[in-house]
Amino acid sequence: MAHHFDHSRVFHRQLQQRPPEAASGQGMYLFDTEGRAYLDASGGAAVSCLGHNHPDVIAAMHRQIDRLAYAHTSFFTTDVAEELADVLIASAPQGMSHVYFVSGGSEAVEAALKMARQYAVEIGQPQRRHFIARRQSYHGNTLGALAVGGNAWRRAQFEPLLIDVTHVSPCYEYRDRSADETPEQYGQRLLAELAATIETLGGDKVLAFVAETIGGATAGVLTPVPGYFRGVRELCDRHGILLILDEVMCGMGRSGTLHACEQEGVVPDLLTVAKGLGGGYQPIGAVLVQERVVDAMRRGSGLFQHGHTYLGHAVACAAALAVQRVIARDGLLERVRARGERLGARLRELLGAHPHVGDIRGRGLFWGIELVQERSTRQWFDPALRLHARLKAAAMAEGLLIYPMGGTVDGRCGDHVLLAPPFIASEAELDALLVRLDRALSRTLADTGLTS
Ligand code: PLP
């Protein structure tokens, strides 16, 4: 039954607009209570990697609920949590030995920040207190995650509450690489900036460098230039600084490998994952942790001084275990690579010469399209137009779910569209996505008095 918005007691994200009511989902589609079908090309915010209502995941959740829904982790462990940790460690970057289960991405980032601090204390370096992160990044909305995040708009009004974090430049080739630089030289320039920042703070005072391996929600899929993360790893090692890679959005297969850092040839100390871990079937996130970090706590205080009521929730672990098993069983990472390559090529065919498309970038089934008013100057649209919001609405009217966002350039200016279709997408469904996207973009520009 559809409820009238005026009577809604839900504190919705938008307080002046009524979102449609989702009724059901099946594969690549969500259906609302009016019977409208939406092709899900972003899995919400890059969450639904197996699409909706996957029978194997639903069955695994039913089996778990019928047995045990919840047991507090200060009393018990469960077979599903143990199995999921085994599966994740078997496929984790080298040296990772344990998994800390939480309920989402922000919680994973919070836990990683506190782990970094406690690790420093445990190894007798309590003077380490600074985090370095990057502008334009997104690490979540809880206070610690917001503090390391570099999105100016999201931070602004909460600034007085945020811990002090030093932000360096993002790896944003389209806007920041100068014409006379190779991608590698640009990467070296960024590393020099990071090195100088470490120097200023004092290498022995820094806890960790925090970065999304591929910048996601707030910057529109910023892929790193070659050598950048290797250089970051070297700098961290030189100063005993931990490297926290946040793969809440780009990880768990989204980029074509299980972890995006595999393609960079680097191994982080702490790796945060969420979204695709449970594919939206349950709220779950995790921190994958290097053995030496766990060891320091085991030999030291014997515990990580943290915790939440729903850590390692049994139904969430059962759902995530089922999601990861389906991905492995059905060879979906290969499919992400193949379909992703084709999607990227098609996007470039369709929009590569579009007068208002400045950049198309991505990996796997994770693509960003940056919109510009003027291609030659890369001038962005007037933020007052809220082009991203108009495009989202136009796409929904076309029966398409995409994830556009504003503030791409500096937290206020710039618009991009993020595409993150489920790994199960067929070529025909991805083609349908492109047709609808093209129509929505044309309609949005026409309604704004612009033409394509
Ligand atoms: N980190 C990254 C890279 C993200 O993209 C997000 C969410 O978009 C988060 C953290 C926060 O995750 P959650 O919204 O599950 O708290």
PDB file of C-alpha atoms and ligand atoms in Angstrom, residues 13 45-47 103-109 137-142 145 211-218 246-250 272 274-275 284-285 366 403 405, ligand 1:
ATOM      1  CA  ARG A  13      16.706  12.194   3.270  1.00  0.00           C
ATOM      2  CA  ALA A  45      25.285   3.522  -4.190  1.00  0.00           C
ATOM      3  CA  ALA A  46      27.289   0.670  -5.770  1.00  0.00           C
ATOM      4  CA  VAL A  47      25.782  -1.845  -3.361  1.00  0.00           C
ATOM      5  CA  SER A 103      27.542  -3.112   9.887  1.00  0.00           C
ATOM      6  CA  GLY A 104      28.566  -0.745   7.095  1.00  0.00           C
ATOM      7  CA  GLY A 105      31.195   1.415   5.457  1.00  0.00           C
ATOM      8  CA  SER A 106      31.361   4.278   7.957  1.00  0.00           C
ATOM      9  CA  GLU A 107      31.706   1.822  10.822  1.00  0.00           C
ATOM     10  CA  ALA A 108      34.499   0.067   8.945  1.00  0.00           C
ATOM     11  CA  VAL A 109      36.358   3.351   8.525  1.00  0.00           C
ATOM     12  CA  SER A 137      37.352  11.803  -0.899  1.00  0.00           C
ATOM     13  CA  TYR A 138      34.394  10.169   0.801  1.00  0.00           C
ATOM     14  CA  HIS A 139      34.845   7.850   3.748  1.00  0.00           C
ATOM     15  CA  GLY A 140      31.420   7.992   5.392  1.00  0.00           C
ATOM     16  CA  ASN A 141      29.267  10.278   7.477  1.00  0.00           C
ATOM     17  CA  THR A 142      30.082   9.398  11.090  1.00  0.00           C
ATOM     18  CA  ALA A 145      34.931   9.105   8.774  1.00  0.00           C
ATOM     19  CA  ALA A 211      42.613   6.844   0.648  1.00  0.00           C
ATOM     20  CA  GLU A 212      39.996   5.291  -1.561  1.00  0.00           C
ATOM     21  CA  THR A 213      41.901   3.145  -4.052  1.00  0.00           C
ATOM     22  CA  ILE A 214      39.481   4.415  -6.685  1.00  0.00           C
ATOM     23  CA  GLY A 215      37.751   7.628  -5.602  1.00  0.00           C
ATOM     24  CA  GLY A 216      34.029   6.972  -5.665  1.00  0.00           C
ATOM     25  CA  ALA A 217      30.907   8.778  -4.550  1.00  0.00           C
ATOM     26  CA  THR A 218      32.054  12.375  -4.258  1.00  0.00           C
ATOM     27  CA  ASP A 246      39.040   2.382   1.771  1.00  0.00           C
ATOM     28  CA  GLU A 247      37.438   0.048  -0.738  1.00  0.00           C
ATOM     29  CA  VAL A 248      33.935   0.321   0.640  1.00  0.00           C
ATOM     30  CA  MET A 249      32.722   1.340  -2.807  1.00  0.00           C
ATOM     31  CA  CYS A 250      35.388   0.234  -5.285  1.00  0.00           C
ATOM     32  CA  THR A 272      37.858  -1.444   4.548  1.00  0.00           C
ATOM     33  CA  ALA A 274      31.254  -2.958   2.789  1.00  0.00           C
ATOM     34  CA  LYS A 275      28.610  -2.378   0.079  1.00  0.00           C
ATOM     35  CA  ILE A 284      27.604  -5.457   6.696  1.00  0.00           C
ATOM     36  CA  GLY A 285      31.094  -4.047   6.417  1.00  0.00           C
ATOM     37  CA  PHE A 366      32.463   1.159 -12.055  1.00  0.00           C
ATOM     38  CA  TYR A 403      23.955   7.790  -8.997  1.00  0.00           C
ATOM     39  CA  MET A 405      26.386  13.790  -7.611  1.00  0.00           C
TER      40      MET A 405
HETATM   41  N1  PLP B   1      33.799   4.746   2.292  1.00  0.00           N
HETATM   42  C1  PLP B   1      33.528   4.853   0.990  1.00  0.00           C
HETATM   43  C2  PLP B   1      34.633   4.802  -0.006  1.00  0.00           C
HETATM   44  C3  PLP B   1      32.201   4.987   0.557  1.00  0.00           C
HETATM   45  O1  PLP B   1      31.918   5.112  -0.742  1.00  0.00           O
HETATM   46  C4  PLP B   1      31.163   4.994   1.530  1.00  0.00           C
HETATM   47  C5  PLP B   1      29.754   5.152   1.123  1.00  0.00           C
HETATM   48  O2  PLP B   1      29.435   5.597   0.047  1.00  0.00           O
HETATM   49  C6  PLP B   1      31.515   4.886   2.878  1.00  0.00           C
HETATM   50  C7  PLP B   1      32.837   4.754   3.219  1.00  0.00           C
HETATM   51  C8  PLP B   1      30.459   4.907   3.948  1.00  0.00           C
HETATM   52  O3  PLP B   1      29.725   3.735   3.903  1.00  0.00           O
HETATM   53  P1  PLP B   1      28.273   3.632   4.594  1.00  0.00           P
HETATM   54  O4  PLP B   1      27.391   4.563   3.830  1.00  0.00           O
HETATM   55  O5  PLP B   1      27.917   2.178   4.436  1.00  0.00           O
HETATM   56  O6  PLP B   1      28.430   4.015   6.013  1.00  0.00           O
END
